[in-house]
PDB file of C-alpha atoms and ligand atoms in Angstrom:
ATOM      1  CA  UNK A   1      59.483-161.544  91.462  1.00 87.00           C
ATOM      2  CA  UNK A   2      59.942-160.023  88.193  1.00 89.00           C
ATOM      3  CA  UNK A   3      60.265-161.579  84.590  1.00 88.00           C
ATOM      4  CA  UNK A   4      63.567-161.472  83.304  1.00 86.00           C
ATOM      5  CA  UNK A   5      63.520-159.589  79.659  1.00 87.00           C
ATOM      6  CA  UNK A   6      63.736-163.323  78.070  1.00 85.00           C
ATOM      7  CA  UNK A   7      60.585-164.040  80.148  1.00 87.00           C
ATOM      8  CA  UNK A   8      59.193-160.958  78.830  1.00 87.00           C
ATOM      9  CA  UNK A   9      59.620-161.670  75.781  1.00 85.00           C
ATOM     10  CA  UNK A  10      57.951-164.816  75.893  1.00 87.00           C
ATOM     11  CA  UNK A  11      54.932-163.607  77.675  1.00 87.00           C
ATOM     12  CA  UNK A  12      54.470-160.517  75.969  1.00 89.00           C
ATOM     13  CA  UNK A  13      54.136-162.318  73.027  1.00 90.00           C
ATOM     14  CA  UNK A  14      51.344-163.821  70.083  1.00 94.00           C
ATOM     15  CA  UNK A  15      52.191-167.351  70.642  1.00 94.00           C
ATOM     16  CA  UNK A  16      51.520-166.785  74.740  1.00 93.00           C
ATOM     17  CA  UNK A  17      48.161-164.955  73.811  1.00 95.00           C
ATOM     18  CA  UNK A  18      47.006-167.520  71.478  1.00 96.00           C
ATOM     19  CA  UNK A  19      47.837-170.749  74.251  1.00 95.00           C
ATOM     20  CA  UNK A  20      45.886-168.599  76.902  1.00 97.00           C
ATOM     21  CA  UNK A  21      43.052-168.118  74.168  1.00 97.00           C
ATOM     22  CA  UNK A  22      43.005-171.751  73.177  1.00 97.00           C
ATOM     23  CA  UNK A  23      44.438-174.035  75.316  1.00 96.00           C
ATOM     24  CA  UNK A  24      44.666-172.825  78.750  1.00 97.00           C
ATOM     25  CA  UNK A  25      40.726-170.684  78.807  1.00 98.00           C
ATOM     26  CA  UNK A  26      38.855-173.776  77.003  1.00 98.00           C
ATOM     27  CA  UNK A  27      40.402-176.032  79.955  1.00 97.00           C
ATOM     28  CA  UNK A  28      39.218-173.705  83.023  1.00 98.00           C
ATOM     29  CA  UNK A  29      35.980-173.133  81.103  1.00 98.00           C
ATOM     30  CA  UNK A  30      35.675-176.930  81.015  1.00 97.00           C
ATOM     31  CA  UNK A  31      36.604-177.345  84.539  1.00 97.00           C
ATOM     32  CA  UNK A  32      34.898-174.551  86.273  1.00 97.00           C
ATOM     33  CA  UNK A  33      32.544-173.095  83.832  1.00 98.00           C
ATOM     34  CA  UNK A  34      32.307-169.657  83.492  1.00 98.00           C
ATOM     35  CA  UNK A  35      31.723-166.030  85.921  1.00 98.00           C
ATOM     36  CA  UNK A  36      28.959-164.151  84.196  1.00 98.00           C
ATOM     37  CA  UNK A  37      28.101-161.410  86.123  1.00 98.00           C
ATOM     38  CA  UNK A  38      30.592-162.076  88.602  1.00 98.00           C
ATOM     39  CA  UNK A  39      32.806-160.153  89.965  1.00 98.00           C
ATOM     40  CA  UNK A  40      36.454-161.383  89.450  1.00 98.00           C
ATOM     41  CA  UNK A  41      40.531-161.130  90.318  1.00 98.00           C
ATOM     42  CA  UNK A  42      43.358-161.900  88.395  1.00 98.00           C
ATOM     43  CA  UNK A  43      46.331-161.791  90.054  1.00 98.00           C
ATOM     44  CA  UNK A  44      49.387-160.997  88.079  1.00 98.00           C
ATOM     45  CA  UNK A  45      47.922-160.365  85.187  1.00 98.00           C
ATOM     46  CA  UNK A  46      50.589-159.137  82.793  1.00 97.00           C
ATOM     47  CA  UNK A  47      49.680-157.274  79.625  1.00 97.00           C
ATOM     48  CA  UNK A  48      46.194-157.966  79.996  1.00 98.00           C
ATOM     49  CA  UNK A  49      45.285-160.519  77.502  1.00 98.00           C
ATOM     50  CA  UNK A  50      44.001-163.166  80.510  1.00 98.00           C
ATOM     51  CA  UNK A  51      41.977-160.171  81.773  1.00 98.00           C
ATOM     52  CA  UNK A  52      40.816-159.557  78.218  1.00 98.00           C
ATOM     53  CA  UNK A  53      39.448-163.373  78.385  1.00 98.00           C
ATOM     54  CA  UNK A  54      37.487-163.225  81.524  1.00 98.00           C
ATOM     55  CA  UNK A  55      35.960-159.974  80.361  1.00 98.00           C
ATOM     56  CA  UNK A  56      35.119-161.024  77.114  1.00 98.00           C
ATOM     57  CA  UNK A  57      34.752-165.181  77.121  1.00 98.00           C
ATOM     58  CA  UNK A  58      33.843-166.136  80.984  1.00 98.00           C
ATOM     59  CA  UNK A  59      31.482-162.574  81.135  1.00 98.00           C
ATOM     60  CA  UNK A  60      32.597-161.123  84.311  1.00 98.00           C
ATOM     61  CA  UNK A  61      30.902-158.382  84.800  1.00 98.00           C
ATOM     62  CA  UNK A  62      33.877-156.459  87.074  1.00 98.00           C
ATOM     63  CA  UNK A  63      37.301-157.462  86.668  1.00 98.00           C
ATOM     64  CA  UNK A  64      40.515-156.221  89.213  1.00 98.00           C
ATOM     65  CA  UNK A  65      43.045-157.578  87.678  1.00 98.00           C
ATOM     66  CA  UNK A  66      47.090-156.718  89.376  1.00 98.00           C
ATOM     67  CA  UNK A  67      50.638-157.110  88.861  1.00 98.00           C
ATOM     68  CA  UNK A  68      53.507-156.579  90.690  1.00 98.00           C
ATOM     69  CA  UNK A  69      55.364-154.810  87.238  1.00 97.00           C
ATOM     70  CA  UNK A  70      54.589-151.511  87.074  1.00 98.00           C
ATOM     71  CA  UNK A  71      55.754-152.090  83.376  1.00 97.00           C
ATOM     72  CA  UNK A  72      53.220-154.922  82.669  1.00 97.00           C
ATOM     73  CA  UNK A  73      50.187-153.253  83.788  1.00 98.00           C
ATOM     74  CA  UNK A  74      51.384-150.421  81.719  1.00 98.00           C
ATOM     75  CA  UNK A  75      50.975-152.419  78.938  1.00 97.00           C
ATOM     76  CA  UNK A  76      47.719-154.237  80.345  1.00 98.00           C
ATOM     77  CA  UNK A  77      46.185-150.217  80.492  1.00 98.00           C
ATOM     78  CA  UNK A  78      47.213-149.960  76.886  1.00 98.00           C
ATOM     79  CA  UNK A  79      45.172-152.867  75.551  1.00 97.00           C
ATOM     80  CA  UNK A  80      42.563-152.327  78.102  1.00 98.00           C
ATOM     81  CA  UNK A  81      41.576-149.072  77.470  1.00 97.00           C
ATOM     82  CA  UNK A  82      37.980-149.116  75.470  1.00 97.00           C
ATOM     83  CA  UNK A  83      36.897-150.661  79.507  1.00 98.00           C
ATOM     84  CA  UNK A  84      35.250-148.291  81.678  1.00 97.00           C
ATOM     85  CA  UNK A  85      36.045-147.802  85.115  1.00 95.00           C
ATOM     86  CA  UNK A  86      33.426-149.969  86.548  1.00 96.00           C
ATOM     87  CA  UNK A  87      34.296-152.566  84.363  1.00 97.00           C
ATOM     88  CA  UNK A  88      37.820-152.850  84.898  1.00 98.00           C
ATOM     89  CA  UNK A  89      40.811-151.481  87.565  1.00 98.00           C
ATOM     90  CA  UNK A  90      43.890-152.448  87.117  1.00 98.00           C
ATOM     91  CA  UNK A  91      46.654-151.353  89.291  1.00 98.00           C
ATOM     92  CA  UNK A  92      50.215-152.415  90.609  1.00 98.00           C
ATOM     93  CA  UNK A  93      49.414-154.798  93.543  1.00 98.00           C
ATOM     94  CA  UNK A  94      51.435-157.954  95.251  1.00 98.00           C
ATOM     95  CA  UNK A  95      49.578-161.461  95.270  1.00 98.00           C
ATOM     96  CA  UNK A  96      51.086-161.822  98.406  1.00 97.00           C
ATOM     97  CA  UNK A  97      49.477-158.722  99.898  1.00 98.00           C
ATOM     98  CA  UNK A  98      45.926-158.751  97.995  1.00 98.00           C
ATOM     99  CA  UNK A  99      44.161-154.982  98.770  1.00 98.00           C
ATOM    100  CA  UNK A 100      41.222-156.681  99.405  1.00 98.00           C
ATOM    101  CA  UNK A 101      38.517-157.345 101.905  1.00 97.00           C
ATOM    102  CA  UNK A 102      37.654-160.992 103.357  1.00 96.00           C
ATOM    103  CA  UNK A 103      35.573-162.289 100.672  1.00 96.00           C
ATOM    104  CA  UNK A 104      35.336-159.765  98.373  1.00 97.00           C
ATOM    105  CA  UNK A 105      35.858-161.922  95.000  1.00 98.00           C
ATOM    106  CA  UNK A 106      33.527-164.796  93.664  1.00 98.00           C
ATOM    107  CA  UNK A 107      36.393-166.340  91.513  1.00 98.00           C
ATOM    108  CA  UNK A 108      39.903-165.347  91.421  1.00 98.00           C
ATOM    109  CA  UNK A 109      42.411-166.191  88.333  1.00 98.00           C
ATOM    110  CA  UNK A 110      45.953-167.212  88.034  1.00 98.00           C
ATOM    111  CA  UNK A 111      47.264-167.469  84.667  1.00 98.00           C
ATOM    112  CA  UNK A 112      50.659-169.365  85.715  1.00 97.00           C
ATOM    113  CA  UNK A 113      51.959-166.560  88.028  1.00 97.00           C
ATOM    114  CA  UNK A 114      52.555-167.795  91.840  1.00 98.00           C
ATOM    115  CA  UNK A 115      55.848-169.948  91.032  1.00 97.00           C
ATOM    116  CA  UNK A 116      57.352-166.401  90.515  1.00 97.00           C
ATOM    117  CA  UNK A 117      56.493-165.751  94.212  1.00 97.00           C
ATOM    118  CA  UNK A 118      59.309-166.862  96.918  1.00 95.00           C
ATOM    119  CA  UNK A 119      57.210-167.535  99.506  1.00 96.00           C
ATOM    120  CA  UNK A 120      53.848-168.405  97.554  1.00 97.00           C
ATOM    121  CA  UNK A 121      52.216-169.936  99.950  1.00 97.00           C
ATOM    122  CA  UNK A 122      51.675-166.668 101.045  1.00 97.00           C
ATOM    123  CA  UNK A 123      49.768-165.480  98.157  1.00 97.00           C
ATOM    124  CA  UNK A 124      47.717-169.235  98.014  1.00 98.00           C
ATOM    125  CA  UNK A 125      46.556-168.122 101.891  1.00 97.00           C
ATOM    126  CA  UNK A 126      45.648-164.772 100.230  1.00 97.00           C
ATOM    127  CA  UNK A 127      43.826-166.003  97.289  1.00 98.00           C
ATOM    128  CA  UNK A 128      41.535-168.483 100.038  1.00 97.00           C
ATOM    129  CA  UNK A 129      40.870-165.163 101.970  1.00 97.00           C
ATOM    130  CA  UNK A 130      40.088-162.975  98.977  1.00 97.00           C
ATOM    131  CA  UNK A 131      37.792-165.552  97.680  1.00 97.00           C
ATOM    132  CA  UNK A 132      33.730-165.943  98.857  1.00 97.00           C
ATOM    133  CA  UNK A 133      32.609-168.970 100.131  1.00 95.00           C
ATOM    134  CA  UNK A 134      32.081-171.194  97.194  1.00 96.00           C
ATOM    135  CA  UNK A 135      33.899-168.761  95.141  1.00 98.00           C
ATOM    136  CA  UNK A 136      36.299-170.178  92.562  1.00 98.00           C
ATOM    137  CA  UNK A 137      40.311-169.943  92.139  1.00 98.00           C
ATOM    138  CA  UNK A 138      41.121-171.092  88.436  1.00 98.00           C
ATOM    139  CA  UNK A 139      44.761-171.625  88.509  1.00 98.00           C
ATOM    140  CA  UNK A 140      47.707-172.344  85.723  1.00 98.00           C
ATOM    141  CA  UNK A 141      51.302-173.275  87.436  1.00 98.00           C
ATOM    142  CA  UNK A 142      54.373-174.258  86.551  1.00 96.00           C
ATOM    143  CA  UNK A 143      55.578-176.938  88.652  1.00 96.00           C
ATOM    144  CA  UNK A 144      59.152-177.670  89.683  1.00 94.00           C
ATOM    145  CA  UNK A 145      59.818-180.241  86.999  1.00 93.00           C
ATOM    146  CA  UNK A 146      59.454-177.542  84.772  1.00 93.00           C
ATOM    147  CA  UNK A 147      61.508-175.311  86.989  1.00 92.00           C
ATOM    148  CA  UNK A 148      64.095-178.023  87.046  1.00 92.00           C
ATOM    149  CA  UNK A 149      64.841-178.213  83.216  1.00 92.00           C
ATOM    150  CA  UNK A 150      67.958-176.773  81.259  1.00 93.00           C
ATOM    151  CA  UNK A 151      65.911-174.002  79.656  1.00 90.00           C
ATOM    152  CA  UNK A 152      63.938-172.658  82.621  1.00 90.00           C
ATOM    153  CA  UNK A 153      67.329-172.704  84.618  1.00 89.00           C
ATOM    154  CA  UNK A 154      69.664-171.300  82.036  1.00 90.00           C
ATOM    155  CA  UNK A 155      67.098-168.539  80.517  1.00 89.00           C
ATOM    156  CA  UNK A 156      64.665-167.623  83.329  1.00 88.00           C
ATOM    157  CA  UNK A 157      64.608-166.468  86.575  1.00 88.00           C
ATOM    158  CA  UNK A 158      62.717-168.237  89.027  1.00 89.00           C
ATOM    159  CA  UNK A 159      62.897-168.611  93.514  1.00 90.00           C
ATOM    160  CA  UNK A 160      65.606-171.239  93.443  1.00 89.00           C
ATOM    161  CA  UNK A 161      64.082-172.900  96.575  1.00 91.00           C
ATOM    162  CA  UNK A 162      60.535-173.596  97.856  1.00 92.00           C
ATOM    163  CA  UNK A 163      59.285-174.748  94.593  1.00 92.00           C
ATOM    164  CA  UNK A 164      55.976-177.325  94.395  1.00 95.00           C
ATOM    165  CA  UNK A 165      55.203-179.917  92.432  1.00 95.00           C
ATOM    166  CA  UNK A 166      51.700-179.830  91.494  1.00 96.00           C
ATOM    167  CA  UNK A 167      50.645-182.604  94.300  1.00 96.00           C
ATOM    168  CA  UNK A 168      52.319-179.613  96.976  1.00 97.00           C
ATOM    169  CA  UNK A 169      50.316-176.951  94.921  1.00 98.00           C
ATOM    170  CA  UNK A 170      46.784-178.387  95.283  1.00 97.00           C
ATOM    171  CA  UNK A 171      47.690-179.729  99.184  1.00 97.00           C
ATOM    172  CA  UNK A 172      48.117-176.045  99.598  1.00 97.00           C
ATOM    173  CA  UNK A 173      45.083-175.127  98.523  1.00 97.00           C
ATOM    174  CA  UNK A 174      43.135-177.738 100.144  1.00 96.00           C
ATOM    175  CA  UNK A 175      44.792-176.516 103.569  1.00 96.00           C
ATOM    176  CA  UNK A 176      43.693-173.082 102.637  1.00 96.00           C
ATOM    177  CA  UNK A 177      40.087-174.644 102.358  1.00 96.00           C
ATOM    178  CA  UNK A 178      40.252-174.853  98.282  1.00 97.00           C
ATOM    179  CA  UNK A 179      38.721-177.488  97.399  1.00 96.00           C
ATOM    180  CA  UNK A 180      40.071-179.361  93.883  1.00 97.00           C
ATOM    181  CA  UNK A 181      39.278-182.879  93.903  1.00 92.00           C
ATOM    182  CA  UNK A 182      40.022-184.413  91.149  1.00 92.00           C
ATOM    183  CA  UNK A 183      39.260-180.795  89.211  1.00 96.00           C
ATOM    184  CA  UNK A 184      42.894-180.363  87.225  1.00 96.00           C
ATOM    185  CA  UNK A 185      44.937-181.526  85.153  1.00 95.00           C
ATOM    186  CA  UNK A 186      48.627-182.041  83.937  1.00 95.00           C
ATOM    187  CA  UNK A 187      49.571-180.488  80.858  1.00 91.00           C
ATOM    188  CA  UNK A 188      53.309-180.708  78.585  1.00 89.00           C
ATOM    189  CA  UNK A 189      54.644-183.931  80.648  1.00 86.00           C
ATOM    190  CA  UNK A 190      53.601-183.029  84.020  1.00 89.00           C
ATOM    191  CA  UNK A 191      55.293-179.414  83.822  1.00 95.00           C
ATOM    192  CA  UNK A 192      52.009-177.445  84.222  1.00 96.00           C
ATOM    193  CA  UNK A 193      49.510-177.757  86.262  1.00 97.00           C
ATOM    194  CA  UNK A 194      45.585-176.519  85.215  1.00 98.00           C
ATOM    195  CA  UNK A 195      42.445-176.582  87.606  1.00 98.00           C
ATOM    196  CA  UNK A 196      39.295-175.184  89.251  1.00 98.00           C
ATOM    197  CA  UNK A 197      39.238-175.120  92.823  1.00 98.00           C
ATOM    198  CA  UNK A 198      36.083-174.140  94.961  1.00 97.00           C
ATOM    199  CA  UNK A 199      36.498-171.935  98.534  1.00 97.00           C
ATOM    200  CA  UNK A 200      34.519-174.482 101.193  1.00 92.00           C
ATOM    201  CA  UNK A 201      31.545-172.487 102.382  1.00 84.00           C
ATOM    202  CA  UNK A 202      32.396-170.586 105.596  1.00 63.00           C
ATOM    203  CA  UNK A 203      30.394-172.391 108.438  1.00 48.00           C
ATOM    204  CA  UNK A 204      32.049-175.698 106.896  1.00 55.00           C
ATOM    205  CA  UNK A 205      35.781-174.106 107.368  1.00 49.00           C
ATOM    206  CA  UNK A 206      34.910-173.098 110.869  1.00 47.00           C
ATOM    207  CA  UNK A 207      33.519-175.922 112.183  1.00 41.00           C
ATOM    208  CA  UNK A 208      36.151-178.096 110.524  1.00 39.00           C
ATOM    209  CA  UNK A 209      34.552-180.776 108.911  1.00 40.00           C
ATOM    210  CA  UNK A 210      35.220-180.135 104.977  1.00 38.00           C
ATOM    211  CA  UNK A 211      33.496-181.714 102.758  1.00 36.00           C
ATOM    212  CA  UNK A 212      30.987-183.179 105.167  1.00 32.00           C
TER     213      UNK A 212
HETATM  214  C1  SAM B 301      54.804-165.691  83.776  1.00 91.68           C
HETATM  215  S1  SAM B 301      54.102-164.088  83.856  1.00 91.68           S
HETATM  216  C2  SAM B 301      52.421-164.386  83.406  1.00 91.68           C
HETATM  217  C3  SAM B 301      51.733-163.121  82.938  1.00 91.68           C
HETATM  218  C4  SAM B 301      50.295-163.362  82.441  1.00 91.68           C
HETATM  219  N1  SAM B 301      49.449-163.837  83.505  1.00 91.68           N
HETATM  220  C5  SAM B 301      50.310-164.333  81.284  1.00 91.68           C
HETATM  221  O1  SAM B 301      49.812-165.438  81.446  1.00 91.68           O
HETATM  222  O2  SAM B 301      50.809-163.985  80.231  1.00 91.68           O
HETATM  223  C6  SAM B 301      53.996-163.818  85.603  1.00 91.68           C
HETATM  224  C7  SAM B 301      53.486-162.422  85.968  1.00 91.68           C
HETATM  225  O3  SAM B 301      53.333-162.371  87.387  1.00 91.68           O
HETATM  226  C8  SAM B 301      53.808-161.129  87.851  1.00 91.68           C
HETATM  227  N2  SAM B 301      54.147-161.302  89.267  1.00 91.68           N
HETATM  228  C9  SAM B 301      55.231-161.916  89.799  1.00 91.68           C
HETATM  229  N3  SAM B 301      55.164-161.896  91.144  1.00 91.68           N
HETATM  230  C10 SAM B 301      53.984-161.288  91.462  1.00 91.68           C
HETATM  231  C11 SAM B 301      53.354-160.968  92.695  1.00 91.68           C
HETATM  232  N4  SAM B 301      53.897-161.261  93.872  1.00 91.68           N
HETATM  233  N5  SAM B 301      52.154-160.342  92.645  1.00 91.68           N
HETATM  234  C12 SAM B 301      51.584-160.002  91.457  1.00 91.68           C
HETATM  235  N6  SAM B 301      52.154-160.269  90.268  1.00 91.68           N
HETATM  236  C13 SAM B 301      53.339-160.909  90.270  1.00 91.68           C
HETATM  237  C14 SAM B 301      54.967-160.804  86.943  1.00 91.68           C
HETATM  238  O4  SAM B 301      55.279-159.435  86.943  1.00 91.68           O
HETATM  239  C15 SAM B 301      54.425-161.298  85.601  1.00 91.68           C
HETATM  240  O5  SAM B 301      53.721-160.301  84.905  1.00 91.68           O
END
């Protein structure tokens, strides 16, 4: 779903920028490393600034980045526009619904985006088919403790039901043949979430023995 304009506000914002810059890159840098030369996905990416990142600091060397708001990636095209074409696309697209091939993506990004999705387990199954084997999914969430709080409630909008905590988040992606381990982290008393997960190498997912 959409922001809400006091979600808007907050994301489209210098204080957001600067915690994606400092706080929330350094830790997927530190947990998955970087994607130079790689070609990368953000999904929901908002006015660009997390696309800006993996362009500039993780040295992808294509980035797709989507949103669902035409409005956002509006404002994404604004501050993206010294990228050429083969550098960047950006265009109004639905995690849920990735216009993608199987495995067309050797890391995929979510800068705190898929606990805006009702049924987001839709768009975790989408990420795992998007992704390469071995590719990686660095992911930000907000979990439902987060969700559950007086400001989230009485100033945002969020899907009232099927919310995760971020135990549910990284079981999804470990059904979906993400692998995390013990590669995140909880951040601001447990209410976000921050990891690196790696897609199991195909012949592993078919024959069903992960991690052997
Ligand atoms: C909390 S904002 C985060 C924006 C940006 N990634 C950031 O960190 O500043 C969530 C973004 O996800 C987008 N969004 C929500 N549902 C989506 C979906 N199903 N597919 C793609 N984008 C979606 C919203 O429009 C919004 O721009």
């Amino acid at each position: 779903m959409k922001l809400n304009a006091v979600e808007k506000f907050l994301m489209n914002n210098p204080i957001r920028s600067f915690v994606q810059r400092k706080k929330e890159a350094v830790m997927f840098e530190k947990l998955g490393g970087k994607t130079v030369g790689q070609k990368v996905l953000e999904i929901g990416c908002g006015r660009g600034v997390g696309t800006e990142i993996i362009i500039e600091r993780f040295g992808a060397a294509e980035v797709h980045a989507v949103d669902l708001d035409p409005e956002m990636v509006e404002l994404a095209r604004k501050r993206l526009a010294a990228y050429p074409a083969e550098k960047l696309g950006l265009s109004v697209g639905d995690a849920e619904a990735i216009d993608a091939p199987d495995h067309s993506y050797d890391a995929v990004f979510d800068f705190g985006i898929i606990h805006h999705i009702p049924l987001w387990q839709n768009s975790v199954a989408e990420v795992a088919r998007v992704l390469k084997p071995g590719g990686r999914f660095y992911f930000e969430e907000v979990t439902q403790r987060a969700l559950d709080r007086w400001f989230y409630r009485t100033f945002l909008e969020h899907p009232k039901e099927n919310r995760f905590s971020g135990e549910q988040f990284i079981a999804e992606l470990e059904k979906n043949g993400i692998e995390v381990g013990k590669n995140s982290a909880y951040w601001l008393f447990d209410d976000l979430i921050i990891g690196v997960g790696r897609k199991t190498p195909f012949f592993l997912q078919v024959g069903g023995i992960r991690g052997a």
